[in-house]
């Protein structure tokens, strides 16, 4: 019988460095917890597991009585708790871990471009429900519902990277964040005006012209934003 393997990976380093495996003998058998479980695989650590399953490292460690969060045993069945921070999140998002797992990418690109994370998340939730396969009747694509001309403007002129593709999840989030930063800069940093410009266009917004459905849009995104504070 082969000895079990363990993975010792610092939480922050796991995304950039491969896991290191060691051998141990006679490990204590992990209990099979009730409810949703995740079986630890080679290269995992608590941070990646928590992000993938919509919870937090501390909640995951507490639910599984893990004393050392840097030590994960391959093959262990981990009980997946509900994240404490999920209480405010939209129930439809909590019910879809694959969408909830996008949270770190929203946080990352929001930080890169200096955009409030809750504003970016709320906008994307109102636009698409964090679904990248959504296409509007006008051809707006993906999580941020970027119109073709908006995608071209952001990729070619703002980011100078024409290879970015709004049909790719991470590229769409990135372009949405960069476009929102552009609009915030043009309207003096006012979130409501930036949302208006995102919806009806910058020129009309700077002229002070607002459609009724623009006002509805701003109210809707603002309400969605509250879920992500």
Short mmCIF file of C-alpha atoms in Angstrom, two decimals:
data_model
loop_
_atom_site.label_atom_id
_atom_site.label_comp_id
_atom_site.label_asym_id
_atom_site.label_seq_id
_atom_site.Cartn_x
_atom_site.Cartn_y
_atom_site.Cartn_z
CA UNK A 1 0.00 0.00 0.00
CA UNK A 2 1.47 3.33 -1.05
CA UNK A 3 1.93 6.02 1.56
CA UNK A 4 -0.35 9.03 1.28
CA UNK A 5 1.06 12.28 -0.01
CA UNK A 6 0.71 15.72 1.47
CA UNK A 7 1.05 19.10 -0.09
CA UNK A 8 2.71 21.96 1.76
CA UNK A 9 2.04 25.18 -0.12
CA UNK A 10 2.05 28.77 1.19
CA UNK A 11 -1.36 30.28 0.54
CA UNK A 12 -0.12 33.18 -1.57
CA UNK A 13 2.48 31.25 -3.55
CA UNK A 14 0.17 28.49 -4.75
CA UNK A 15 -1.01 30.41 -7.80
CA UNK A 16 2.51 30.95 -9.12
CA UNK A 17 4.48 27.92 -7.97
CA UNK A 18 3.81 24.18 -8.26
CA UNK A 19 2.99 22.26 -5.12
CA UNK A 20 5.71 20.25 -3.38
CA UNK A 21 4.73 16.71 -2.40
CA UNK A 22 6.16 14.75 0.50
CA UNK A 23 5.44 11.27 1.83
CA UNK A 24 4.10 10.46 5.27
CA UNK A 25 3.19 7.17 6.87
CA UNK A 26 0.01 6.11 8.66
CA UNK A 27 -1.97 9.33 8.22
CA UNK A 28 -5.09 9.74 10.28
CA UNK A 29 -8.07 8.85 8.08
CA UNK A 30 -10.20 11.80 7.13
CA UNK A 31 -13.86 11.52 8.04
CA UNK A 32 -16.46 11.61 5.29
CA UNK A 33 -18.44 14.71 6.22
CA UNK A 34 -22.08 15.15 5.38
CA UNK A 35 -23.12 17.74 2.83
CA UNK A 36 -21.12 19.14 -0.07
CA UNK A 37 -17.51 17.97 -0.08
CA UNK A 38 -14.36 18.63 -2.08
CA UNK A 39 -11.60 16.05 -2.49
CA UNK A 40 -8.15 17.64 -2.26
CA UNK A 41 -6.03 17.20 -5.38
CA UNK A 42 -2.35 17.66 -6.10
CA UNK A 43 -1.54 21.38 -6.33
CA UNK A 44 -4.49 22.51 -4.21
CA UNK A 45 -4.30 24.73 -1.16
CA UNK A 46 -7.00 26.21 1.04
CA UNK A 47 -7.05 29.53 -0.82
CA UNK A 48 -7.66 28.01 -4.24
CA UNK A 49 -10.22 25.57 -2.82
CA UNK A 50 -12.04 28.37 -0.99
CA UNK A 51 -12.13 30.60 -4.07
CA UNK A 52 -13.33 27.74 -6.26
CA UNK A 53 -16.16 26.92 -3.89
CA UNK A 54 -17.30 30.39 -2.89
CA UNK A 55 -16.14 30.41 0.71
CA UNK A 56 -13.19 31.73 2.72
CA UNK A 57 -9.97 30.16 3.99
CA UNK A 58 -10.90 30.77 7.63
CA UNK A 59 -14.36 29.26 7.19
CA UNK A 60 -12.92 26.26 5.36
CA UNK A 61 -10.28 25.68 8.05
CA UNK A 62 -12.81 26.05 10.85
CA UNK A 63 -15.36 23.68 9.28
CA UNK A 64 -12.72 20.99 8.86
CA UNK A 65 -10.78 21.54 12.11
CA UNK A 66 -7.59 22.41 10.23
CA UNK A 67 -4.96 23.83 12.56
CA UNK A 68 -2.34 24.59 9.91
CA UNK A 69 -3.94 26.24 6.85
CA UNK A 70 -0.70 25.76 4.88
CA UNK A 71 -0.98 21.97 5.14
CA UNK A 72 -3.41 20.10 2.92
CA UNK A 73 -3.49 16.32 2.60
CA UNK A 74 -4.16 14.99 -0.89
CA UNK A 75 -7.30 12.87 -0.94
CA UNK A 76 -8.85 14.51 2.12
CA UNK A 77 -12.58 15.16 1.86
CA UNK A 78 -13.20 18.72 2.93
CA UNK A 79 -16.61 19.91 4.01
CA UNK A 80 -17.49 23.06 2.09
CA UNK A 81 -19.21 25.61 4.34
CA UNK A 82 -21.22 28.57 3.20
CA UNK A 83 -19.03 31.66 3.24
CA UNK A 84 -19.85 34.02 6.07
CA UNK A 85 -19.69 36.89 3.60
CA UNK A 86 -22.19 35.21 1.29
CA UNK A 87 -25.19 36.28 3.35
CA UNK A 88 -25.50 39.52 1.38
CA UNK A 89 -24.74 38.04 -2.00
CA UNK A 90 -27.55 37.40 -4.48
CA UNK A 91 -28.98 33.93 -3.87
CA UNK A 92 -28.67 33.11 -7.58
CA UNK A 93 -24.94 33.80 -7.37
CA UNK A 94 -24.43 31.69 -4.24
CA UNK A 95 -26.26 28.85 -5.99
CA UNK A 96 -23.69 28.89 -8.82
CA UNK A 97 -20.17 28.31 -7.43
CA UNK A 98 -18.70 28.50 -10.93
CA UNK A 99 -19.85 32.11 -11.15
CA UNK A 100 -18.91 32.92 -7.57
CA UNK A 101 -15.40 31.64 -8.34
CA UNK A 102 -14.94 34.70 -10.59
CA UNK A 103 -14.81 36.98 -7.52
CA UNK A 104 -10.98 37.10 -7.35
CA UNK A 105 -10.80 38.23 -10.98
CA UNK A 106 -13.20 41.09 -10.33
CA UNK A 107 -11.13 42.07 -7.29
CA UNK A 108 -7.88 41.82 -9.25
CA UNK A 109 -8.89 43.96 -12.22
CA UNK A 110 -10.74 46.46 -10.01
CA UNK A 111 -7.49 46.94 -8.07
CA UNK A 112 -5.38 47.23 -11.24
CA UNK A 113 -7.54 50.05 -12.61
CA UNK A 114 -8.55 51.68 -9.33
CA UNK A 115 -12.24 50.90 -9.65
CA UNK A 116 -14.42 50.22 -6.56
CA UNK A 117 -14.78 46.40 -6.57
CA UNK A 118 -18.40 46.54 -5.48
CA UNK A 119 -19.24 48.94 -8.31
CA UNK A 120 -17.66 46.65 -10.92
CA UNK A 121 -19.31 43.54 -9.46
CA UNK A 122 -22.71 45.20 -9.14
CA UNK A 123 -22.59 46.49 -12.71
CA UNK A 124 -21.63 43.06 -14.05
CA UNK A 125 -24.29 41.34 -11.98
CA UNK A 126 -27.01 43.68 -13.24
CA UNK A 127 -25.77 43.37 -16.81
CA UNK A 128 -25.34 39.60 -17.11
CA UNK A 129 -25.63 37.83 -13.77
CA UNK A 130 -21.87 37.12 -14.17
CA UNK A 131 -22.56 34.93 -17.20
CA UNK A 132 -20.20 35.28 -20.12
CA UNK A 133 -22.42 33.51 -22.65
CA UNK A 134 -25.02 36.31 -22.60
CA UNK A 135 -25.39 38.27 -25.85
CA UNK A 136 -27.88 41.14 -26.11
CA UNK A 137 -30.09 42.00 -29.08
CA UNK A 138 -27.64 44.79 -29.95
CA UNK A 139 -24.63 42.46 -29.89
CA UNK A 140 -23.33 43.36 -26.42
CA UNK A 141 -21.19 40.47 -25.21
CA UNK A 142 -20.39 38.74 -21.98
CA UNK A 143 -20.13 39.57 -18.31
CA UNK A 144 -19.93 43.34 -18.79
CA UNK A 145 -22.20 43.34 -21.86
CA UNK A 146 -19.66 45.19 -23.97
CA UNK A 147 -20.85 46.48 -27.32
CA UNK A 148 -18.54 45.64 -30.25
CA UNK A 149 -17.43 49.27 -30.69
CA UNK A 150 -16.76 49.51 -26.94
CA UNK A 151 -14.63 46.36 -27.00
CA UNK A 152 -12.64 47.74 -29.93
CA UNK A 153 -12.15 51.10 -28.23
CA UNK A 154 -10.99 49.57 -24.95
CA UNK A 155 -8.73 46.90 -26.43
CA UNK A 156 -7.13 49.03 -29.14
CA UNK A 157 -7.05 52.55 -27.69
CA UNK A 158 -7.13 52.19 -23.91
CA UNK A 159 -5.19 48.95 -23.50
CA UNK A 160 -3.44 48.87 -26.90
CA UNK A 161 -3.92 45.12 -27.02
CA UNK A 162 -6.10 44.13 -30.00
CA UNK A 163 -5.76 40.45 -29.09
CA UNK A 164 -8.11 40.83 -26.12
CA UNK A 165 -11.35 38.95 -26.71
CA UNK A 166 -14.60 39.93 -24.92
CA UNK A 167 -15.78 36.34 -25.34
CA UNK A 168 -13.06 35.24 -22.90
CA UNK A 169 -14.16 35.64 -19.30
CA UNK A 170 -11.04 37.28 -17.90
CA UNK A 171 -10.63 39.58 -20.89
CA UNK A 172 -14.25 40.69 -20.56
CA UNK A 173 -13.88 41.50 -16.87
CA UNK A 174 -10.63 43.34 -17.58
CA UNK A 175 -12.12 45.43 -20.39
CA UNK A 176 -15.23 46.21 -18.34
CA UNK A 177 -13.06 47.42 -15.46
CA UNK A 178 -10.85 49.53 -17.74
CA UNK A 179 -13.86 51.08 -19.50
CA UNK A 180 -15.46 51.90 -16.15
CA UNK A 181 -12.20 53.58 -15.07
CA UNK A 182 -12.22 55.61 -18.28
CA UNK A 183 -15.78 56.77 -17.65
CA UNK A 184 -15.13 57.60 -13.99
CA UNK A 185 -12.23 59.79 -15.08
CA UNK A 186 -14.43 61.61 -17.60
CA UNK A 187 -17.25 62.38 -15.15
CA UNK A 188 -15.21 63.49 -12.17
CA UNK A 189 -15.31 60.13 -10.38
CA UNK A 190 -19.08 60.14 -9.76
CA UNK A 191 -20.31 56.51 -9.83
CA UNK A 192 -23.85 57.44 -10.87
CA UNK A 193 -22.65 59.47 -13.84
CA UNK A 194 -20.20 56.74 -14.84
CA UNK A 195 -23.05 54.23 -14.82
CA UNK A 196 -25.17 56.56 -16.91
CA UNK A 197 -22.33 56.87 -19.42
CA UNK A 198 -21.87 53.10 -19.46
CA UNK A 199 -25.54 52.69 -20.33
CA UNK A 200 -26.48 55.61 -22.60
CA UNK A 201 -23.11 56.90 -23.76
CA UNK A 202 -20.64 59.47 -22.51
CA UNK A 203 -21.67 62.36 -24.77
CA UNK A 204 -25.31 62.44 -23.61
CA UNK A 205 -24.22 62.07 -20.00
CA UNK A 206 -21.80 65.00 -20.21
CA UNK A 207 -24.60 67.05 -21.77
CA UNK A 208 -26.81 66.31 -18.77
CA UNK A 209 -29.38 64.37 -20.76
CA UNK A 210 -30.75 61.28 -19.00
CA UNK A 211 -33.39 58.90 -20.29
CA UNK A 212 -35.91 57.34 -17.92
CA UNK A 213 -34.45 53.90 -18.53
CA UNK A 214 -30.99 55.31 -17.70
CA UNK A 215 -32.30 56.32 -14.29
CA UNK A 216 -33.75 52.83 -13.86
CA UNK A 217 -30.38 51.36 -14.83
CA UNK A 218 -28.47 53.46 -12.30
CA UNK A 219 -30.92 52.49 -9.55
CA UNK A 220 -30.68 48.83 -10.50
CA UNK A 221 -26.88 48.71 -10.53
CA UNK A 222 -26.72 50.67 -7.27
CA UNK A 223 -29.04 48.15 -5.63
CA UNK A 224 -26.94 45.28 -6.99
CA UNK A 225 -23.78 47.02 -5.78
CA UNK A 226 -25.03 46.86 -2.18
CA UNK A 227 -24.80 43.06 -2.33
CA UNK A 228 -21.03 43.23 -2.85
CA UNK A 229 -19.94 45.75 -0.23
#
